[in-house]
PDB file of C-alpha atoms in Angstrom:
ATOM      1  CA  GLU M   1      43.884   7.682   0.149  1.00  0.00           C
ATOM      2  CA  PRO M   2      44.260  10.953  -1.949  1.00  0.00           C
ATOM      3  CA  GLU M   3      42.712  13.682  -0.337  1.00  0.00           C
ATOM      4  CA  VAL M   4      41.722  17.395  -1.243  1.00  0.00           C
ATOM      5  CA  THR M   5      43.809  19.645   1.003  1.00  0.00           C
ATOM      6  CA  GLN M   6      42.758  23.397   1.979  1.00  0.00           C
ATOM      7  CA  THR M   7      44.647  26.115   3.378  1.00  0.00           C
ATOM      8  CA  PRO M   8      44.379  27.821   5.766  1.00  0.00           C
ATOM      9  CA  SER M   9      42.148  25.976   7.967  1.00  0.00           C
ATOM     10  CA  HIS M  10      40.806  29.314   9.693  1.00  0.00           C
ATOM     11  CA  GLN M  11      41.191  32.866   8.674  1.00  0.00           C
ATOM     12  CA  VAL M  12      40.178  35.987  10.384  1.00  0.00           C
ATOM     13  CA  THR M  13      39.791  39.262   8.191  1.00  0.00           C
ATOM     14  CA  GLN M  14      39.000  42.909   8.343  1.00  0.00           C
ATOM     15  CA  MET M  15      35.793  43.894   6.186  1.00  0.00           C
ATOM     16  CA  GLY M  16      36.887  45.032   2.905  1.00  0.00           C
ATOM     17  CA  GLN M  17      40.016  43.100   2.873  1.00  0.00           C
ATOM     18  CA  GLU M  18      41.078  40.634   0.045  1.00  0.00           C
ATOM     19  CA  VAL M  19      41.050  37.023   1.128  1.00  0.00           C
ATOM     20  CA  ILE M  20      42.637  34.078  -1.124  1.00  0.00           C
ATOM     21  CA  LEU M  21      41.543  30.715   0.050  1.00  0.00           C
ATOM     22  CA  ARG M  22      43.815  27.756  -1.437  1.00  0.00           C
ATOM     23  CA  CYS M  23      43.214  24.283  -2.352  1.00  0.00           C
ATOM     24  CA  VAL M  24      45.163  21.243  -3.773  1.00  0.00           C
ATOM     25  CA  PRO M  25      42.639  18.981  -5.544  1.00  0.00           C
ATOM     26  CA  ILE M  26      43.077  15.302  -6.113  1.00  0.00           C
ATOM     27  CA  SER M  27      46.083  14.925  -8.661  1.00  0.00           C
ATOM     28  CA  ASN M  28      44.334  13.220 -11.657  1.00  0.00           C
ATOM     29  CA  HIS M  29      40.934  15.224 -11.110  1.00  0.00           C
ATOM     30  CA  LEU M  30      39.810  17.220 -13.890  1.00  0.00           C
ATOM     31  CA  TYR M  31      36.664  19.253 -12.265  1.00  0.00           C
ATOM     32  CA  PHE M  32      37.230  21.513  -9.523  1.00  0.00           C
ATOM     33  CA  TYR M  33      34.514  23.122  -7.270  1.00  0.00           C
ATOM     34  CA  TRP M  34      34.008  25.813  -4.412  1.00  0.00           C
ATOM     35  CA  TYR M  35      31.118  25.195  -2.132  1.00  0.00           C
ATOM     36  CA  ARG M  36      30.331  27.212   1.324  1.00  0.00           C
ATOM     37  CA  GLN M  37      28.373  26.605   4.400  1.00  0.00           C
ATOM     38  CA  ILE M  38      26.956  29.643   6.364  1.00  0.00           C
ATOM     39  CA  LEU M  39      26.780  28.399  10.083  1.00  0.00           C
ATOM     40  CA  GLY M  40      23.615  26.850  10.699  1.00  0.00           C
ATOM     41  CA  GLN M  41      22.653  26.878   6.896  1.00  0.00           C
ATOM     42  CA  LYS M  42      22.649  24.337   3.817  1.00  0.00           C
ATOM     43  CA  VAL M  43      25.762  23.824   1.945  1.00  0.00           C
ATOM     44  CA  GLU M  44      25.825  26.086  -1.246  1.00  0.00           C
ATOM     45  CA  PHE M  45      27.213  25.614  -4.632  1.00  0.00           C
ATOM     46  CA  LEU M  46      29.423  28.669  -5.413  1.00  0.00           C
ATOM     47  CA  VAL M  47      31.442  27.447  -8.837  1.00  0.00           C
ATOM     48  CA  SER M  48      32.948  24.674 -10.920  1.00  0.00           C
ATOM     49  CA  PHE M  49      36.029  24.857 -12.913  1.00  0.00           C
ATOM     50  CA  TYR M  50      37.195  22.856 -15.917  1.00  0.00           C
ATOM     51  CA  ASN M  51      39.805  23.096 -18.474  1.00  0.00           C
ATOM     52  CA  ASN M  52      40.831  26.195 -16.991  1.00  0.00           C
ATOM     53  CA  GLU M  53      37.732  27.983 -16.958  1.00  0.00           C
ATOM     54  CA  ILE M  54      34.556  28.412 -15.136  1.00  0.00           C
ATOM     55  CA  SER M  55      31.999  25.763 -16.358  1.00  0.00           C
ATOM     56  CA  GLU M  56      29.180  27.094 -14.181  1.00  0.00           C
ATOM     57  CA  LYS M  57      28.520  29.378 -11.104  1.00  0.00           C
ATOM     58  CA  SER M  58      25.821  30.414  -8.691  1.00  0.00           C
ATOM     59  CA  GLU M  59      23.997  33.808  -8.133  1.00  0.00           C
ATOM     60  CA  ILE M  60      26.334  34.078  -5.106  1.00  0.00           C
ATOM     61  CA  PHE M  61      29.473  33.978  -7.050  1.00  0.00           C
ATOM     62  CA  ASP M  62      29.419  37.995  -8.286  1.00  0.00           C
ATOM     63  CA  ASP M  63      32.036  39.998  -9.132  1.00  0.00           C
ATOM     64  CA  GLN M  64      33.797  40.004  -5.790  1.00  0.00           C
ATOM     65  CA  PHE M  65      34.783  36.206  -6.294  1.00  0.00           C
ATOM     66  CA  SER M  66      37.018  34.711  -8.661  1.00  0.00           C
ATOM     67  CA  VAL M  67      38.958  31.403  -9.061  1.00  0.00           C
ATOM     68  CA  GLU M  68      42.285  30.650 -10.810  1.00  0.00           C
ATOM     69  CA  ARG M  69      44.351  27.783 -11.067  1.00  0.00           C
ATOM     70  CA  PRO M  70      47.600  29.306 -11.067  1.00  0.00           C
ATOM     71  CA  ASP M  71      49.760  26.203 -11.651  1.00  0.00           C
ATOM     72  CA  GLY M  72      49.230  22.400 -12.086  1.00  0.00           C
ATOM     73  CA  SER M  73      48.292  21.692  -8.490  1.00  0.00           C
ATOM     74  CA  ASN M  74      46.831  24.623  -6.800  1.00  0.00           C
ATOM     75  CA  PHE M  75      43.207  25.966  -7.195  1.00  0.00           C
ATOM     76  CA  THR M  76      42.369  29.435  -5.520  1.00  0.00           C
ATOM     77  CA  LEU M  77      39.299  31.352  -4.378  1.00  0.00           C
ATOM     78  CA  LYS M  78      39.598  34.904  -4.177  1.00  0.00           C
ATOM     79  CA  ILE M  79      37.300  37.173  -2.332  1.00  0.00           C
ATOM     80  CA  ARG M  80      38.316  40.869  -3.316  1.00  0.00           C
ATOM     81  CA  SER M  81      36.595  43.022  -0.742  1.00  0.00           C
ATOM     82  CA  THR M  82      34.987  40.834   2.023  1.00  0.00           C
ATOM     83  CA  LYS M  83      31.657  41.501   3.804  1.00  0.00           C
ATOM     84  CA  LEU M  84      30.350  40.500   7.099  1.00  0.00           C
ATOM     85  CA  GLU M  85      28.220  37.927   5.154  1.00  0.00           C
ATOM     86  CA  ASP M  86      30.953  36.179   3.664  1.00  0.00           C
ATOM     87  CA  SER M  87      31.711  34.684   6.948  1.00  0.00           C
ATOM     88  CA  ALA M  88      31.275  30.862   6.153  1.00  0.00           C
ATOM     89  CA  MET M  89      33.167  27.595   5.675  1.00  0.00           C
ATOM     90  CA  TYR M  90      34.368  27.226   2.387  1.00  0.00           C
ATOM     91  CA  PHE M  91      34.901  23.912   1.317  1.00  0.00           C
ATOM     92  CA  CYS M  92      36.937  22.885  -2.168  1.00  0.00           C
ATOM     93  CA  ALA M  93      36.121  19.837  -3.848  1.00  0.00           C
ATOM     94  CA  SER M  94      37.445  17.808  -7.189  1.00  0.00           C
ATOM     95  CA  SER M  95      36.060  15.188  -9.021  1.00  0.00           C
ATOM     96  CA  ILE M  96      37.763  12.860 -11.843  1.00  0.00           C
ATOM     97  CA  GLN M  97      34.848  13.607 -14.349  1.00  0.00           C
ATOM     98  CA  LEU M  98      31.330  14.807 -14.272  1.00  0.00           C
ATOM     99  CA  VAL M  99      29.426  14.116 -10.730  1.00  0.00           C
ATOM    100  CA  LEU M 100      25.991  14.332 -12.589  1.00  0.00           C
ATOM    101  CA  SER M 101      27.482  11.195 -14.553  1.00  0.00           C
ATOM    102  CA  GLY M 102      27.846   9.329 -11.387  1.00  0.00           C
ATOM    103  CA  ASN M 103      31.611  10.195 -10.515  1.00  0.00           C
ATOM    104  CA  THR M 104      32.482  10.607  -6.664  1.00  0.00           C
ATOM    105  CA  ILE M 105      33.133  14.182  -5.627  1.00  0.00           C
ATOM    106  CA  TYR M 106      35.885  14.677  -2.955  1.00  0.00           C
ATOM    107  CA  PHE M 107      35.804  17.413  -0.395  1.00  0.00           C
ATOM    108  CA  GLY M 108      38.462  19.151   1.501  1.00  0.00           C
ATOM    109  CA  GLU M 109      38.068  19.788   5.282  1.00  0.00           C
ATOM    110  CA  GLY M 110      36.997  23.488   4.547  1.00  0.00           C
ATOM    111  CA  SER M 111      38.543  26.896   5.280  1.00  0.00           C
ATOM    112  CA  TRP M 112      36.371  28.619   8.034  1.00  0.00           C
ATOM    113  CA  LEU M 113      36.670  32.517   7.291  1.00  0.00           C
ATOM    114  CA  THR M 114      35.409  34.978   9.699  1.00  0.00           C
ATOM    115  CA  VAL M 115      34.809  38.575   8.727  1.00  0.00           C
ATOM    116  CA  VAL M 116      34.947  41.044  11.493  1.00  0.00           C
TER     117      VAL M 116
ATOM    118  CA  LYS T   1      13.704  25.523  -8.632  1.00  0.00           C
ATOM    119  CA  GLN T   2      14.950  22.397  -6.793  1.00  0.00           C
ATOM    120  CA  GLU T   3      14.644  22.143  -2.801  1.00  0.00           C
ATOM    121  CA  VAL T   4      16.106  19.346  -0.792  1.00  0.00           C
ATOM    122  CA  THR T   5      14.490  18.594   2.793  1.00  0.00           C
ATOM    123  CA  GLN T   6      15.603  16.690   5.226  1.00  0.00           C
ATOM    124  CA  ILE T   7      13.734  14.774   8.170  1.00  0.00           C
ATOM    125  CA  PRO T   8      14.421  14.888  11.060  1.00  0.00           C
ATOM    126  CA  ALA T   9      16.740  17.679  11.792  1.00  0.00           C
ATOM    127  CA  ALA T  10      18.106  15.784  14.560  1.00  0.00           C
ATOM    128  CA  LEU T  11      18.042  11.945  16.067  1.00  0.00           C
ATOM    129  CA  SER T  12      19.272  10.493  18.995  1.00  0.00           C
ATOM    130  CA  VAL T  13      19.170   6.907  19.431  1.00  0.00           C
ATOM    131  CA  PRO T  14      20.799   4.133  21.618  1.00  0.00           C
ATOM    132  CA  GLU T  15      23.664   2.113  20.007  1.00  0.00           C
ATOM    133  CA  GLY T  16      22.677  -1.050  18.027  1.00  0.00           C
ATOM    134  CA  GLU T  17      19.287   0.348  16.946  1.00  0.00           C
ATOM    135  CA  ASN T  18      18.599   0.472  13.217  1.00  0.00           C
ATOM    136  CA  LEU T  19      17.343   3.841  11.740  1.00  0.00           C
ATOM    137  CA  VAL T  20      16.232   5.528   8.841  1.00  0.00           C
ATOM    138  CA  LEU T  21      16.981   9.146   7.887  1.00  0.00           C
ATOM    139  CA  ASN T  22      14.731  10.605   5.106  1.00  0.00           C
ATOM    140  CA  CYS T  23      15.381  13.148   2.320  1.00  0.00           C
ATOM    141  CA  SER T  24      12.894  14.831  -0.220  1.00  0.00           C
ATOM    142  CA  PHE T  25      13.362  16.613  -3.343  1.00  0.00           C
ATOM    143  CA  THR T  26      10.838  18.778  -5.216  1.00  0.00           C
ATOM    144  CA  ASP T  27      11.677  18.369  -9.054  1.00  0.00           C
ATOM    145  CA  SER T  28      12.121  14.626  -9.772  1.00  0.00           C
ATOM    146  CA  ALA T  29      14.433  15.401 -12.707  1.00  0.00           C
ATOM    147  CA  ILE T  30      17.699  14.205 -11.269  1.00  0.00           C
ATOM    148  CA  TYR T  31      20.524  12.515 -12.418  1.00  0.00           C
ATOM    149  CA  ASN T  32      21.777  11.090  -9.182  1.00  0.00           C
ATOM    150  CA  LEU T  33      21.278  11.471  -5.426  1.00  0.00           C
ATOM    151  CA  GLN T  34      24.092  11.449  -2.796  1.00  0.00           C
ATOM    152  CA  TRP T  35      24.456  10.934   0.704  1.00  0.00           C
ATOM    153  CA  PHE T  36      27.084  12.427   2.445  1.00  0.00           C
ATOM    154  CA  ARG T  37      28.637  12.454   6.127  1.00  0.00           C
ATOM    155  CA  GLN T  38      29.974  15.598   7.827  1.00  0.00           C
ATOM    156  CA  ASP T  39      31.694  15.213  11.188  1.00  0.00           C
ATOM    157  CA  PRO T  40      31.947  18.461  13.360  1.00  0.00           C
ATOM    158  CA  GLY T  41      34.416  21.240  11.739  1.00  0.00           C
ATOM    159  CA  LYS T  42      35.486  18.717   8.990  1.00  0.00           C
ATOM    160  CA  GLY T  43      34.526  18.134   5.199  1.00  0.00           C
ATOM    161  CA  LEU T  44      32.161  16.187   3.545  1.00  0.00           C
ATOM    162  CA  THR T  45      32.719  12.542   2.857  1.00  0.00           C
ATOM    163  CA  SER T  46      30.650  10.614   0.284  1.00  0.00           C
ATOM    164  CA  LEU T  47      28.723   7.779   1.500  1.00  0.00           C
ATOM    165  CA  LEU T  48      26.648   6.362  -1.173  1.00  0.00           C
ATOM    166  CA  LEU T  49      25.642   7.482  -5.059  1.00  0.00           C
ATOM    167  CA  ILE T  50      22.632   6.343  -6.245  1.00  0.00           C
ATOM    168  CA  GLN T  51      21.997   7.016 -10.082  1.00  0.00           C
ATOM    169  CA  SER T  52      18.454   7.956 -11.301  1.00  0.00           C
ATOM    170  CA  SER T  53      18.235   4.715 -12.829  1.00  0.00           C
ATOM    171  CA  GLN T  54      18.716   2.717  -9.704  1.00  0.00           C
ATOM    172  CA  ARG T  55      16.356   1.924  -6.595  1.00  0.00           C
ATOM    173  CA  GLU T  56      19.286   1.386  -4.077  1.00  0.00           C
ATOM    174  CA  GLN T  57      22.935   1.138  -3.039  1.00  0.00           C
ATOM    175  CA  THR T  58      24.583  -0.818  -0.101  1.00  0.00           C
ATOM    176  CA  SER T  59      27.645  -0.141   1.414  1.00  0.00           C
ATOM    177  CA  GLY T  60      28.482  -2.012   4.784  1.00  0.00           C
ATOM    178  CA  ARG T  61      25.817  -1.050   7.426  1.00  0.00           C
ATOM    179  CA  LEU T  62      24.268   1.722   5.202  1.00  0.00           C
ATOM    180  CA  ASN T  63      21.498   1.232   2.445  1.00  0.00           C
ATOM    181  CA  ALA T  64      20.195   4.078   0.643  1.00  0.00           C
ATOM    182  CA  SER T  65      16.911   3.950  -1.573  1.00  0.00           C
ATOM    183  CA  LEU T  66      15.496   6.207  -4.082  1.00  0.00           C
ATOM    184  CA  ASP T  67      11.941   6.610  -5.359  1.00  0.00           C
ATOM    185  CA  LYS T  68      12.628   9.207  -7.861  1.00  0.00           C
ATOM    186  CA  SER T  69       8.926   9.397  -9.037  1.00  0.00           C
ATOM    187  CA  SER T  70       7.832  10.496  -5.425  1.00  0.00           C
ATOM    188  CA  GLY T  71      10.897  12.530  -4.970  1.00  0.00           C
ATOM    189  CA  ARG T  72      12.069  10.780  -1.896  1.00  0.00           C
ATOM    190  CA  SER T  73      15.362   8.736  -0.778  1.00  0.00           C
ATOM    191  CA  THR T  74      16.217   6.902   2.610  1.00  0.00           C
ATOM    192  CA  LEU T  75      19.450   6.223   4.244  1.00  0.00           C
ATOM    193  CA  TYR T  76      19.115   3.015   6.453  1.00  0.00           C
ATOM    194  CA  ILE T  77      21.884   2.453   9.112  1.00  0.00           C
ATOM    195  CA  ALA T  78      21.768  -0.732  10.670  1.00  0.00           C
ATOM    196  CA  ALA T  79      23.187  -1.670  14.310  1.00  0.00           C
ATOM    197  CA  SER T  80      24.257   1.896  14.892  1.00  0.00           C
ATOM    198  CA  GLN T  81      27.414   2.624  16.505  1.00  0.00           C
ATOM    199  CA  PRO T  82      28.436   5.645  18.599  1.00  0.00           C
ATOM    200  CA  GLY T  83      31.036   6.371  15.760  1.00  0.00           C
ATOM    201  CA  ASP T  84      28.123   6.833  13.386  1.00  0.00           C
ATOM    202  CA  SER T  85      27.323  10.103  15.098  1.00  0.00           C
ATOM    203  CA  ALA T  86      27.838  13.259  12.645  1.00  0.00           C
ATOM    204  CA  THR T  87      25.659  15.001  10.230  1.00  0.00           C
ATOM    205  CA  TYR T  88      23.941  13.454   7.391  1.00  0.00           C
ATOM    206  CA  LEU T  89      23.602  15.180   4.214  1.00  0.00           C
ATOM    207  CA  CYS T  90      21.590  14.371   1.211  1.00  0.00           C
ATOM    208  CA  ALA T  91      22.205  16.170  -2.114  1.00  0.00           C
ATOM    209  CA  VAL T  92      20.953  15.880  -5.677  1.00  0.00           C
ATOM    210  CA  ILE T  93      22.175  16.584  -9.299  1.00  0.00           C
ATOM    211  CA  GLY T  94      19.550  17.489 -11.913  1.00  0.00           C
ATOM    212  CA  GLY T  95      18.755  19.858 -14.687  1.00  0.00           C
ATOM    213  CA  ALA T  96      21.674  19.433 -16.755  1.00  0.00           C
ATOM    214  CA  THR T  97      23.936  20.818 -14.264  1.00  0.00           C
ATOM    215  CA  ASN T  98      26.901  19.628 -12.363  1.00  0.00           C
ATOM    216  CA  LYS T  99      25.867  21.290  -9.152  1.00  0.00           C
ATOM    217  CA  LEU T 100      24.822  19.407  -6.080  1.00  0.00           C
ATOM    218  CA  ILE T 101      21.996  20.948  -4.351  1.00  0.00           C
ATOM    219  CA  PHE T 102      22.117  19.691  -0.670  1.00  0.00           C
ATOM    220  CA  GLY T 103      19.471  19.456   2.167  1.00  0.00           C
ATOM    221  CA  THR T 104      20.083  20.879   5.524  1.00  0.00           C
ATOM    222  CA  GLY T 105      21.146  17.602   7.062  1.00  0.00           C
ATOM    223  CA  THR T 106      20.028  15.151  10.131  1.00  0.00           C
ATOM    224  CA  LEU T 107      22.387  15.435  13.252  1.00  0.00           C
ATOM    225  CA  LEU T 108      22.668  11.928  14.647  1.00  0.00           C
ATOM    226  CA  ALA T 109      23.871  11.071  17.640  1.00  0.00           C
ATOM    227  CA  VAL T 110      24.178   7.323  19.042  1.00  0.00           C
ATOM    228  CA  GLN T 111      24.338   6.972  22.484  1.00  0.00           C
ATOM    229  CA  PRO T 112      26.710   4.228  23.789  1.00  0.00           C
TER     230      PRO T 112
END
């Protein structure tokens, strides 16, 4: 079965450092997402991406965050200057069409980011 | 602002028991509601999706119902097995947005 793959599975970084989390969405999917889950808290939406641009973002997704689809397969999340509160599990996801239209969203296994 | 709540936060049952997980949401203007399973340290797996016009969906031993007007959904698991042990999350989409709003989850432990 096709799956969303994420790397790295775990990263430890110093506060203030830049981090790039990588994702390979399912190949024929058109919509890509990043969600995050701080330990013990709800899964939260960060951003959605379609047709090479951000289609929606949350208040969390400030100027410190950016997303990119550098080639035909990868989808990345960059955090420019990490803070302690960025420590979380970051999930990449993709869907073939809009989830609000009833299409299944597929999540990767997550990248656990620890900022020290 | 949409809020999603799940009760109970944790549940432990003996193998073979039927069980019900609850999800409530504050804004009934949703497009659909989804139930996910999350295993420890793993991603989320979509279990069932109920469109706003539907009342229930079934997949194997799982049955999800939706009462949009009262802002509630239930996930019924029949004949529970130890392999069902996981965290179950519900999430809604509404308000002309494509983002899922998640509940806090129910941690289920099925004892052999």
